[in-house]
Tab-separated table of C-alpha atoms in Angstrom:
chain	number	residue	atom	x	y	z
Q	22	MET	CA	0.469	-0.034	-0.353
Q	23	LEU	CA	0.978	3.547	-0.687
Q	24	ASP	CA	2.379	5.328	2.236
Q	25	ILE	CA	2.001	9.319	1.142
Q	26	SER	CA	3.842	10.939	3.181
Q	27	GLU	CA	7.232	8.907	2.162
Q	28	TRP	CA	5.867	9.049	-1.257
Q	29	THR	CA	8.426	11.242	-3.594
Q	30	PRO	CA	8.034	10.501	-7.613
Q	31	ASP	CA	10.873	9.913	-9.754
Q	32	PRO	CA	11.056	13.109	-11.385
Q	33	TYR	CA	12.002	11.478	-14.697
Q	34	ILE	CA	8.335	10.377	-14.895
Q	35	VAL	CA	7.107	13.632	-13.119
Q	36	VAL	CA	8.584	15.329	-16.355
Q	37	LEU	CA	6.939	11.944	-18.249
Q	38	THR	CA	3.403	12.543	-17.219
Q	39	GLY	CA	3.640	17.414	-16.804
Q	40	MET	CA	4.148	16.210	-21.162
Q	41	GLY	CA	1.467	13.959	-21.972
Q	42	PHE	CA	-1.105	16.518	-19.822
Q	43	LEU	CA	1.077	19.486	-22.720
Q	44	ILE	CA	0.225	18.031	-25.551
Q	45	ALA	CA	-3.325	17.029	-24.514
Q	46	LEU	CA	-3.632	20.338	-23.663
Q	47	VAL	CA	-2.299	21.165	-27.460
Q	48	ALA	CA	-4.529	19.561	-28.837
Q	49	TRP	CA	-7.598	20.206	-27.023
Q	50	LEU	CA	-7.193	24.210	-26.327
Q	51	PRO	CA	-7.192	25.864	-29.417
Q	52	LEU	CA	-11.400	23.702	-29.727
Q	53	ALA	CA	-11.508	24.911	-26.171
Q	54	LEU	CA	-10.745	28.614	-26.837
Q	55	LYS	CA	-12.483	28.830	-30.589
Q	56	ARG	CA	-14.888	31.308	-29.124
Q	57	LEU	CA	-13.791	32.848	-25.733
Q	58	PRO	CA	-11.330	35.902	-25.271
Q	59	LEU	CA	-8.883	34.631	-24.094
Q	60	SER	CA	-5.779	32.413	-25.872
Q	61	LEU	CA	-4.191	29.077	-25.284
Q	62	PRO	CA	-0.005	31.669	-24.501
Q	63	ILE	CA	-2.287	32.725	-21.707
Q	64	VAL	CA	-3.058	30.140	-20.619
Q	65	CYS	CA	0.032	28.635	-20.787
Q	66	ILE	CA	1.784	31.228	-18.856
Q	67	GLY	CA	-0.723	30.687	-16.268
Q	68	ILE	CA	0.521	26.845	-16.098
Q	69	GLY	CA	3.818	28.072	-16.606
Q	70	MET	CA	2.877	30.400	-12.919
Q	71	ALA	CA	1.186	27.502	-11.056
Q	72	ILE	CA	3.609	24.198	-11.685
Q	73	PHE	CA	6.183	26.973	-9.853
Q	74	SER	CA	4.602	28.138	-6.889
Q	75	VAL	CA	5.225	25.095	-6.186
Q	76	PRO	CA	7.395	24.569	-3.528
Q	77	GLN	CA	8.749	21.544	-3.983
Q	78	VAL	CA	9.535	23.333	-7.245
Q	79	THR	CA	12.917	24.569	-6.322
Q	80	ASP	CA	14.557	24.779	-9.973
Q	81	ARG	CA	13.948	28.897	-11.709
Q	82	PRO	CA	13.831	29.516	-15.176
Q	83	LEU	CA	14.665	32.143	-15.456
Q	84	PRO	CA	17.252	32.987	-18.549
Q	85	LEU	CA	19.879	34.384	-16.558
Q	86	ALA	CA	20.723	31.552	-15.322
Q	87	TYR	CA	21.129	29.713	-18.266
Q	88	PRO	CA	21.231	32.171	-20.635
Q	89	GLU	CA	23.108	29.759	-23.767
Q	90	ILE	CA	19.439	27.792	-23.132
Q	91	THR	CA	17.376	29.889	-23.247
Q	92	GLU	CA	19.610	31.319	-27.025
Q	93	ARG	CA	19.381	27.949	-28.421
Q	94	PHE	CA	15.965	26.816	-27.922
Q	95	THR	CA	13.728	30.147	-28.564
Q	96	GLU	CA	15.858	29.599	-31.552
Q	97	PHE	CA	14.777	26.808	-32.807
Q	98	VAL	CA	10.693	28.063	-32.010
Q	99	VAL	CA	11.381	30.212	-34.285
Q	100	ILE	CA	13.165	29.344	-37.005
Q	101	ILE	CA	9.945	26.229	-36.733
Q	102	ALA	CA	7.127	29.109	-37.078
Q	103	LEU	CA	9.350	31.357	-40.036
Q	104	MET	CA	8.858	27.392	-41.916
Q	105	GLY	CA	5.312	27.158	-40.579
Q	106	ALA	CA	4.649	30.795	-41.760
Q	107	GLY	CA	6.164	30.654	-45.111
Q	108	LEU	CA	4.431	27.345	-46.481
Q	109	LYS	CA	0.493	29.334	-45.743
Q	110	LEU	CA	1.112	32.238	-47.377
Q	111	ASP	CA	-1.153	31.669	-50.525
Q	112	ARG	CA	-0.716	35.113	-52.550
Q	113	VAL	CA	2.597	34.537	-55.620
Q	114	PHE	CA	5.266	37.101	-54.540
Q	115	SER	CA	5.358	40.415	-56.205
Q	116	TRP	CA	6.247	43.946	-55.214
Q	117	ARG	CA	2.391	45.350	-56.182
Q	118	ARG	CA	0.984	42.444	-54.378
Q	119	TRP	CA	2.799	42.772	-50.908
Q	120	SER	CA	2.727	46.747	-50.740
Q	121	VAL	CA	1.793	45.831	-47.032
Q	122	THR	CA	4.386	43.912	-45.837
Q	123	TRP	CA	7.099	46.459	-47.763
Q	124	ARG	CA	5.956	48.868	-45.876
Q	125	LEU	CA	5.099	47.621	-42.682
Q	126	LEU	CA	9.553	46.757	-43.001
Q	127	ALA	CA	10.389	50.283	-44.795
Q	128	VAL	CA	8.711	52.009	-42.115
Q	129	THR	CA	6.880	50.621	-40.115
Q	130	MET	CA	9.502	48.730	-38.472
Q	131	PRO	CA	13.063	50.631	-38.086
Q	132	LEU	CA	10.763	53.827	-36.644
Q	133	SER	CA	9.743	51.379	-33.872
Q	134	ILE	CA	13.214	51.042	-33.386
Q	135	GLY	CA	14.231	54.658	-33.201
Q	136	ALA	CA	11.185	55.164	-30.921
Q	137	ILE	CA	12.222	52.375	-29.069
Q	138	THR	CA	16.102	53.548	-28.377
Q	139	LEU	CA	14.323	56.928	-27.683
Q	140	VAL	CA	12.921	55.363	-24.477
Q	141	GLY	CA	14.634	53.838	-22.506
Q	142	GLY	CA	18.284	55.710	-23.254
Q	143	TRP	CA	16.028	59.009	-22.866
Q	144	TRP	CA	13.472	58.226	-20.253
Q	145	MET	CA	14.898	55.067	-18.474
Q	146	GLY	CA	18.366	55.831	-18.473
Q	147	LEU	CA	19.370	53.101	-20.671
Q	148	PRO	CA	23.482	53.796	-21.947
Q	149	TRP	CA	23.037	53.950	-25.724
Q	150	ILE	CA	23.878	50.981	-27.150
Q	151	ILE	CA	21.830	48.582	-24.789
Q	152	ALA	CA	18.998	50.842	-25.866
Q	153	LEU	CA	19.850	50.062	-29.400
Q	154	LEU	CA	19.571	46.459	-28.601
Q	155	LEU	CA	16.330	47.079	-26.836
Q	156	GLY	CA	14.828	49.107	-29.523
Q	157	ALA	CA	15.570	46.121	-31.745
Q	158	ALA	CA	15.143	43.102	-30.211
Q	159	LEU	CA	10.984	44.547	-28.660
Q	160	ALA	CA	10.577	45.945	-32.702
Q	161	PRO	CA	9.472	42.998	-34.768
Q	162	THR	CA	5.986	41.376	-34.572
Q	163	ASP	CA	6.902	37.694	-33.028
Q	164	PRO	CA	5.752	35.301	-35.759
Q	165	VAL	CA	5.289	32.476	-32.516
Q	166	LEU	CA	3.061	34.419	-30.475
Q	167	ALA	CA	1.073	36.161	-33.231
Q	168	ALA	CA	-0.399	32.813	-34.702
Q	169	ASP	CA	-3.775	33.696	-33.809
Q	170	VAL	CA	-3.817	36.780	-36.111
Q	171	GLN	CA	-2.335	34.867	-38.854
Q	172	VAL	CA	-3.997	33.942	-42.263
Q	173	GLY	CA	-5.098	29.869	-41.795
Q	174	PRO	CA	-3.638	26.628	-43.870
Q	175	PRO	CA	-2.123	26.400	-47.386
Q	176	ARG	CA	-5.151	26.899	-49.532
Q	177	SER	CA	-7.857	27.542	-47.333
Q	178	GLY	CA	-8.764	30.853	-48.272
Q	179	GLU	CA	-8.642	32.882	-45.523
Q	180	GLU	CA	-5.715	35.638	-46.578
Q	181	ASP	CA	-7.521	38.706	-46.485
Q	182	GLU	CA	-5.443	42.044	-46.193
Q	183	VAL	CA	-5.385	42.061	-42.159
Q	184	ARG	CA	-3.497	38.517	-41.699
Q	185	PHE	CA	-0.905	38.581	-45.005
Q	186	GLY	CA	0.119	41.697	-43.830
Q	187	LEU	CA	1.061	40.131	-39.844
Q	188	THR	CA	2.177	36.821	-41.173
Q	189	SER	CA	3.939	38.203	-44.361
Q	190	GLU	CA	5.989	40.659	-41.714
Q	191	ALA	CA	6.856	38.163	-38.804
Q	192	GLY	CA	7.873	36.500	-41.311
Q	193	PHE	CA	10.365	38.451	-42.861
Q	194	ASN	CA	11.651	40.288	-39.935
Q	195	ASP	CA	12.726	38.398	-37.818
Q	196	GLY	CA	15.074	38.754	-40.242
Q	197	LEU	CA	15.499	41.726	-40.903
Q	198	ALA	CA	15.962	43.497	-36.662
Q	199	PHE	CA	19.201	40.880	-36.980
Q	200	PRO	CA	21.005	43.820	-38.766
Q	201	PHE	CA	20.521	45.965	-35.512
Q	202	VAL	CA	21.617	43.695	-32.900
Q	203	ASN	CA	24.387	43.816	-34.773
Q	204	LEU	CA	24.650	47.099	-34.532
Q	205	ALA	CA	24.351	47.261	-31.185
Q	206	VAL	CA	26.880	44.362	-30.504
Q	207	ALA	CA	29.508	45.864	-32.983
Q	208	LEU	CA	28.967	49.665	-31.239
Q	209	GLY	CA	29.244	47.537	-27.765
Q	210	LEU	CA	32.829	46.102	-28.655
Q	211	ALA	CA	33.985	49.396	-30.501
Q	212	ALA	CA	33.457	51.371	-27.129
Q	213	SER	CA	35.870	48.526	-25.463
Q	214	THR	CA	38.541	48.219	-27.946
Q	215	GLY	CA	38.411	51.410	-29.891
Q	216	GLU	CA	38.217	49.286	-33.285
Q	217	PRO	CA	36.763	50.494	-36.110
Q	218	TRP	CA	32.925	49.141	-37.074
Q	219	ALA	CA	31.106	51.059	-39.127
Q	220	LEU	CA	32.650	49.215	-42.682
Q	221	LYS	CA	32.177	45.743	-41.404
Q	222	TRP	CA	29.083	46.148	-40.016
Q	223	ILE	CA	27.040	48.035	-43.677
Q	224	THR	CA	29.108	45.195	-45.693
Q	225	HIS	CA	28.898	42.319	-43.264
Q	226	SER	CA	25.723	42.551	-40.810
Q	227	VAL	CA	24.129	44.206	-43.764
Q	228	VAL	CA	25.268	43.528	-47.214
Q	229	TRP	CA	26.925	40.241	-46.632
Q	230	GLU	CA	24.221	38.471	-44.249
Q	231	ILE	CA	20.984	39.941	-45.884
Q	232	GLY	CA	21.446	39.247	-49.621
Q	233	ALA	CA	23.501	35.574	-48.640
Q	234	GLY	CA	20.478	34.762	-46.462
Q	235	VAL	CA	18.134	36.153	-49.059
Q	236	VAL	CA	19.677	33.853	-51.963
Q	237	GLY	CA	21.122	31.200	-49.984
Q	238	GLY	CA	17.262	30.258	-48.972
Q	239	TRP	CA	15.833	30.482	-52.268
Q	240	LEU	CA	18.880	27.906	-53.415
Q	241	ILE	CA	18.005	24.832	-50.734
Q	242	GLY	CA	14.000	25.515	-50.841
Q	243	ARG	CA	14.520	25.445	-55.091
Q	244	ALA	CA	16.645	22.247	-54.406
Q	245	PHE	CA	13.655	21.368	-51.999
Q	246	GLY	CA	10.899	22.313	-54.294
Q	247	TRP	CA	12.695	19.841	-57.017
Q	248	LEU	CA	12.866	16.990	-54.365
Q	249	THR	CA	9.734	17.400	-53.664
Q	250	PHE	CA	7.443	17.678	-56.736
Q	251	HIS	CA	9.552	16.875	-59.244
Q	252	ILE	CA	12.454	14.781	-60.176
Q	253	PRO	CA	10.941	10.694	-61.047
Q	254	ALA	CA	7.231	9.991	-59.373
Q	255	ASP	CA	8.072	7.031	-58.096
Q	256	THR	CA	11.194	8.875	-55.463
Q	257	LYS	CA	9.268	12.344	-55.377
Q	258	LEU	CA	9.488	13.874	-51.289
Q	259	ALA	CA	5.522	13.868	-52.096
Q	260	LYS	CA	5.094	10.481	-52.726
Q	261	THR	CA	5.739	9.622	-48.266
Q	262	GLY	CA	2.925	12.489	-47.362
Q	263	ASP	CA	6.112	12.146	-44.413
Q	264	GLY	CA	5.119	16.406	-42.985
Q	265	LEU	CA	9.086	15.552	-41.591
Q	266	ILE	CA	10.240	17.149	-44.852
Q	267	ALA	CA	9.358	20.474	-43.804
Q	268	ILE	CA	11.222	19.869	-41.221
Q	269	ALA	CA	14.442	18.700	-42.596
Q	270	ALA	CA	13.988	21.687	-45.207
Q	271	THR	CA	13.722	24.146	-41.936
Q	272	PHE	CA	17.531	23.292	-39.982
Q	273	VAL	CA	19.431	22.446	-43.657
Q	274	SER	CA	17.969	25.886	-44.492
Q	275	TYR	CA	18.766	27.690	-41.243
Q	276	GLY	CA	22.061	25.455	-40.492
Q	277	LEU	CA	24.044	26.070	-44.198
Q	278	THR	CA	23.080	29.797	-43.746
Q	279	GLU	CA	24.386	29.773	-40.707
Q	280	MET	CA	27.296	27.633	-41.550
Q	281	ILE	CA	28.469	31.184	-44.275
Q	282	GLN	CA	27.258	33.367	-41.235
Q	283	CYS	CA	24.167	34.964	-42.783
Q	284	TYR	CA	20.939	35.382	-41.543
Q	285	GLY	CA	19.174	32.249	-41.016
Q	286	PHE	CA	16.326	33.657	-40.042
Q	287	LEU	CA	15.848	35.505	-43.019
Q	288	ALA	CA	16.859	31.641	-44.758
Q	289	VAL	CA	14.031	29.953	-43.335
Q	290	PHE	CA	11.674	32.088	-44.104
Q	291	VAL	CA	12.823	32.681	-47.621
Q	292	THR	CA	13.260	28.219	-48.634
Q	293	ALA	CA	9.251	28.225	-47.090
Q	294	LEU	CA	8.235	31.089	-49.912
Q	295	THR	CA	10.515	28.877	-52.991
Q	296	HIS	CA	9.313	25.576	-50.992
Q	297	ARG	CA	5.428	27.524	-51.990
Q	298	ARG	CA	6.260	27.671	-55.311
Q	299	ALA	CA	7.079	25.273	-56.396
Q	300	GLN	CA	4.521	23.579	-56.739
Q	301	ARG	CA	2.225	25.733	-54.576
Q	302	ASP	CA	-1.703	24.271	-55.227
Q	303	HIS	CA	-0.153	20.260	-53.449
Q	304	ASP	CA	-2.228	18.679	-50.920
Q	305	PHE	CA	1.386	17.880	-49.935
Q	306	HIS	CA	1.810	21.489	-48.701
Q	307	ARG	CA	-0.643	21.593	-45.935
Q	308	GLU	CA	0.984	18.458	-44.941
Q	309	MET	CA	4.395	19.753	-44.130
Q	310	HIS	CA	2.369	23.117	-42.977
Q	311	ASP	CA	0.533	20.584	-39.880
Q	312	MET	CA	3.390	19.418	-38.938
Q	313	THR	CA	5.493	22.561	-38.378
Q	314	GLU	CA	2.520	22.993	-36.831
Q	315	GLN	CA	2.198	20.745	-34.632
Q	316	ILE	CA	5.966	20.755	-33.071
Q	317	GLU	CA	5.725	24.850	-32.846
Q	318	ARG	CA	2.674	25.096	-30.844
Q	319	LEU	CA	4.247	21.199	-27.298
Q	320	ALA	CA	8.124	24.087	-27.656
Q	321	MET	CA	6.042	27.319	-27.379
Q	322	MET	CA	3.513	25.758	-25.024
Q	323	LEU	CA	6.922	24.850	-23.250
Q	324	LEU	CA	8.234	27.743	-23.758
Q	325	LEU	CA	5.455	30.323	-22.166
Q	326	VAL	CA	5.211	27.379	-18.797
Q	327	LEU	CA	9.281	28.111	-18.545
Q	328	PHE	CA	8.422	31.803	-18.953
Q	329	GLY	CA	5.519	31.956	-16.270
Q	330	GLY	CA	8.271	30.181	-13.593
Q	331	ALA	CA	10.295	32.727	-15.112
Q	332	LEU	CA	7.932	35.534	-13.994
Q	333	VAL	CA	7.018	33.899	-10.383
Q	334	SER	CA	10.355	33.659	-9.999
Q	335	GLY	CA	11.621	37.037	-9.869
Q	336	LEU	CA	11.717	38.042	-12.964
Q	337	LEU	CA	10.498	40.543	-13.404
Q	338	ALA	CA	11.892	42.449	-9.806
Q	339	PRO	CA	14.429	45.069	-11.238
Q	340	LEU	CA	11.376	46.914	-12.696
Q	341	THR	CA	11.358	50.899	-12.121
Q	342	TRP	CA	7.823	52.477	-11.972
Q	343	ALA	CA	9.836	54.577	-15.404
Q	344	ASP	CA	10.273	50.915	-17.082
Q	345	ALA	CA	6.324	49.678	-16.004
Q	346	LEU	CA	5.477	53.037	-17.797
Q	347	ALA	CA	8.145	52.543	-20.777
Q	348	ALA	CA	6.188	49.479	-21.905
Q	349	VAL	CA	3.018	51.242	-21.949
Q	350	VAL	CA	4.444	52.840	-24.464
Q	351	ILE	CA	6.077	50.478	-26.760
Q	352	LEU	CA	3.184	48.332	-26.360
Q	353	LEU	CA	0.381	51.249	-26.886
Q	354	VAL	CA	1.817	54.524	-28.294
Q	355	VAL	CA	5.392	53.634	-30.458
Q	356	ARG	CA	4.119	50.135	-32.147
Q	357	PRO	CA	1.016	51.581	-33.267
Q	358	VAL	CA	1.972	54.913	-34.133
Q	359	THR	CA	4.898	53.583	-36.239
Q	360	GLY	CA	1.988	50.536	-38.067
Q	361	LEU	CA	-0.310	53.618	-39.306
Q	362	ILE	CA	1.892	55.692	-40.074
Q	363	GLY	CA	3.994	53.047	-42.222
Q	364	LEU	CA	0.152	52.089	-43.768
Q	365	LEU	CA	-0.651	55.624	-45.076
Q	366	GLY	CA	-1.592	55.346	-48.018
Q	367	LEU	CA	-2.289	51.795	-48.070
Q	368	LYS	CA	-5.621	50.858	-49.714
Q	369	ALA	CA	-8.128	50.185	-47.029
Q	370	SER	CA	-9.810	50.704	-44.816
Q	371	TRP	CA	-9.108	52.247	-41.402
Q	372	SER	CA	-10.224	49.086	-39.079
Q	373	GLU	CA	-7.698	46.979	-41.452
Q	374	LYS	CA	-5.606	49.148	-40.508
Q	375	LEU	CA	-5.626	49.720	-37.103
Q	376	THR	CA	-5.969	46.438	-36.408
Q	377	LEU	CA	-2.926	45.702	-38.554
Q	378	ALA	CA	-1.081	48.941	-36.625
Q	379	PHE	CA	-2.170	47.368	-33.083
Q	380	PHE	CA	-1.167	43.692	-33.127
Q	381	GLY	CA	2.615	44.465	-34.132
Q	382	ILE	CA	2.405	41.309	-30.867
Q	383	ARG	CA	6.074	39.958	-28.713
Q	384	GLY	CA	7.127	37.016	-27.881
Q	385	VAL	CA	9.581	34.286	-28.906
Q	386	GLY	CA	11.623	36.599	-31.003
Q	387	SER	CA	11.808	39.388	-28.391
Q	388	PHE	CA	13.113	36.487	-26.129
Q	389	TYR	CA	15.908	35.344	-29.017
Q	390	TYR	CA	17.257	38.735	-29.398
Q	391	LEU	CA	17.817	39.581	-26.424
Q	392	ALA	CA	19.371	36.391	-24.649
Q	393	TYR	CA	22.056	37.038	-28.222
Q	394	GLY	CA	22.877	40.422	-27.820
Q	395	LEU	CA	23.557	39.467	-23.687
Q	396	ASN	CA	25.358	36.402	-24.880
Q	397	HIS	CA	27.890	38.456	-27.369
Q	398	MET	CA	28.276	40.709	-25.167
Q	399	GLU	CA	29.501	42.514	-21.759
Q	400	VAL	CA	25.761	43.956	-20.381
Q	401	GLU	CA	26.097	45.430	-16.624
Q	402	GLY	CA	21.790	44.532	-15.879
Q	403	GLY	CA	20.632	41.989	-17.619
Q	404	GLU	CA	18.324	41.612	-15.760
Q	405	ARG	CA	16.550	44.919	-15.941
Q	406	LEU	CA	16.452	44.149	-18.808
Q	407	TRP	CA	15.122	41.035	-19.396
Q	408	ALA	CA	12.836	42.892	-16.814
Q	409	ILE	CA	11.706	45.336	-18.944
Q	410	VAL	CA	11.104	42.973	-22.277
Q	411	GLY	CA	9.668	40.060	-19.534
Q	412	LEU	CA	6.938	43.037	-19.441
Q	413	VAL	CA	6.445	43.381	-22.454
Q	414	VAL	CA	5.693	40.550	-24.069
Q	415	LEU	CA	4.045	39.410	-20.698
Q	416	MET	CA	1.787	43.002	-21.104
Q	417	SER	CA	1.585	41.426	-25.418
Q	418	VAL	CA	0.255	38.311	-24.490
Q	419	LEU	CA	-3.070	38.617	-22.428
Q	420	LEU	CA	-3.538	42.587	-24.587
Q	421	HIS	CA	-3.453	41.000	-27.961
Q	422	GLY	CA	-4.571	37.555	-26.199
Q	423	LEU	CA	-7.775	38.664	-24.788
Q	424	THR	CA	-8.705	40.761	-27.978
Q	425	VAL	CA	-8.294	38.618	-30.783
Q	426	THR	CA	-10.940	36.631	-30.803
Q	427	PRO	CA	-13.279	39.168	-30.689
Q	428	ILE	CA	-10.929	42.468	-32.982
Q	429	MET	CA	-10.655	40.043	-35.926
Q	430	ARG	CA	-14.416	38.161	-35.756
Q	431	THR	CA	-16.055	42.283	-35.918
Q	432	LEU	CA	-13.234	42.351	-38.553
Q	433	ASP	CA	-14.728	38.952	-40.241
Q	434	ARG	CA	-18.384	40.216	-39.503
Q	435	LEU	CA	-17.328	43.596	-41.315
Q	436	GLN	CA	-15.606	42.508	-44.221
Q	437	GLY	CA	-18.599	40.263	-45.153
Q	438	ARG	CA	-17.627	36.602	-43.805
Q	439	ASP	CA	-19.904	35.013	-41.027
Q	440	PRO	CA	-17.215	33.021	-38.392
Q	441	ASP	CA	-20.368	31.440	-36.008
Q	442	ALA	CA	-21.934	29.960	-40.133
Q	443	ASP	CA	-21.334	26.119	-39.270
Q	444	ASP	CA	-19.306	25.716	-42.921
Q	445	ALA	CA	-17.006	28.394	-41.846
Q	446	THR	CA	-13.707	27.569	-41.144
Q	447	PRO	CA	-12.283	28.548	-36.972
Q	448	PRO	CA	-10.231	31.771	-37.203
Q	449	PRO	CA	-5.803	31.445	-38.124
Q	450	GLY	CA	-4.407	29.916	-35.267
Q	451	LEU	CA	-7.156	27.613	-33.952
Q	452	GLN	CA	-7.381	25.371	-36.857
Q	453	GLY	CA	-5.645	22.540	-36.794
Q	454	PRO	CA	-2.489	22.563	-34.914
Q	455	ALA	CA	-1.010	26.601	-34.502
Q	456	ALA	CA	0.210	28.143	-31.860
């Protein structure tokens, strides 16, 4: 008979059981939350806070305690999300058709980086180099947590201007923010060594890493597209029906491009777009998309459980009132204003422009960039930076998670779609596997 007083379960068994519950939630929660003003990330953070509040759980998942693991785990989640985002875009690539994307990338993101840098340096009193790192980390829209406002799976027919704009922006800007992160790293090293930085930063971090990332991603996408759809029928990869091909393409694209020192994030998204173009209407794209979405959602849930644990372990303790107010400004002023500026002149309704500007969700990408920056430069006060980024992400998860369902349902009705119809497709991010 089991003696409760002496019961000490094997930690491995506890972890295994917990993973079982987590995977079950991955499959079930999106259906349960379909029409509720509540998001999966909110639930995951709450679970993490509950678990790590138990006195018997002594480990504290603070990012500065595990800097390498934090960088690598967040990196993994982002690249999986980028492959999924690229595969589900139905719109044919062109400069004109993607005009909303270029506006958000060329105008909104640089303005956001500049504005957040000013807030960090002038308002919060951070050193300007650190303020730049903060701006680069918090400017991109996250491809992981923004899934609820993205397009649906391939060929699902859900690709209005808002969902397309946020999906394509999240896909590209995770790579295009990297030059600014590297600029902060270069300035930090130059401040300590006195070595010149400008020429190397422009030629390598901007020209080479962006250019090689795009070309490398395109070449790898072409290669996987040929192997999947165009080699002799008996040996083409599409015959396998195995969506793991998308994970293979993700790892190969990221690995090979990182080996030649270019932006792997950018390469993965370009690989996905190019692979989709190889046979745009093939059913195999749905299988690849579903596989990436399942892995992405599981990894995202695990990461957010750990984030919830970090919150109850003192992640936000170093915050000042100035930091908290700055976080509100970054989320509620900087992104909406810069978003609307970037969308000036776009042929879209005001409801669409306001939605695009509002849903600049901050999340896993911000965690990665901050971890990368802190791991590649000497920074004092890393705890405060993590507290600021953690607060912005927490506020974004709560604010956008509570508003995404009613706002997107209202937008659907304004555009003539009935989200409650029997044959209506569930909102993106809630149909099948998604983050």
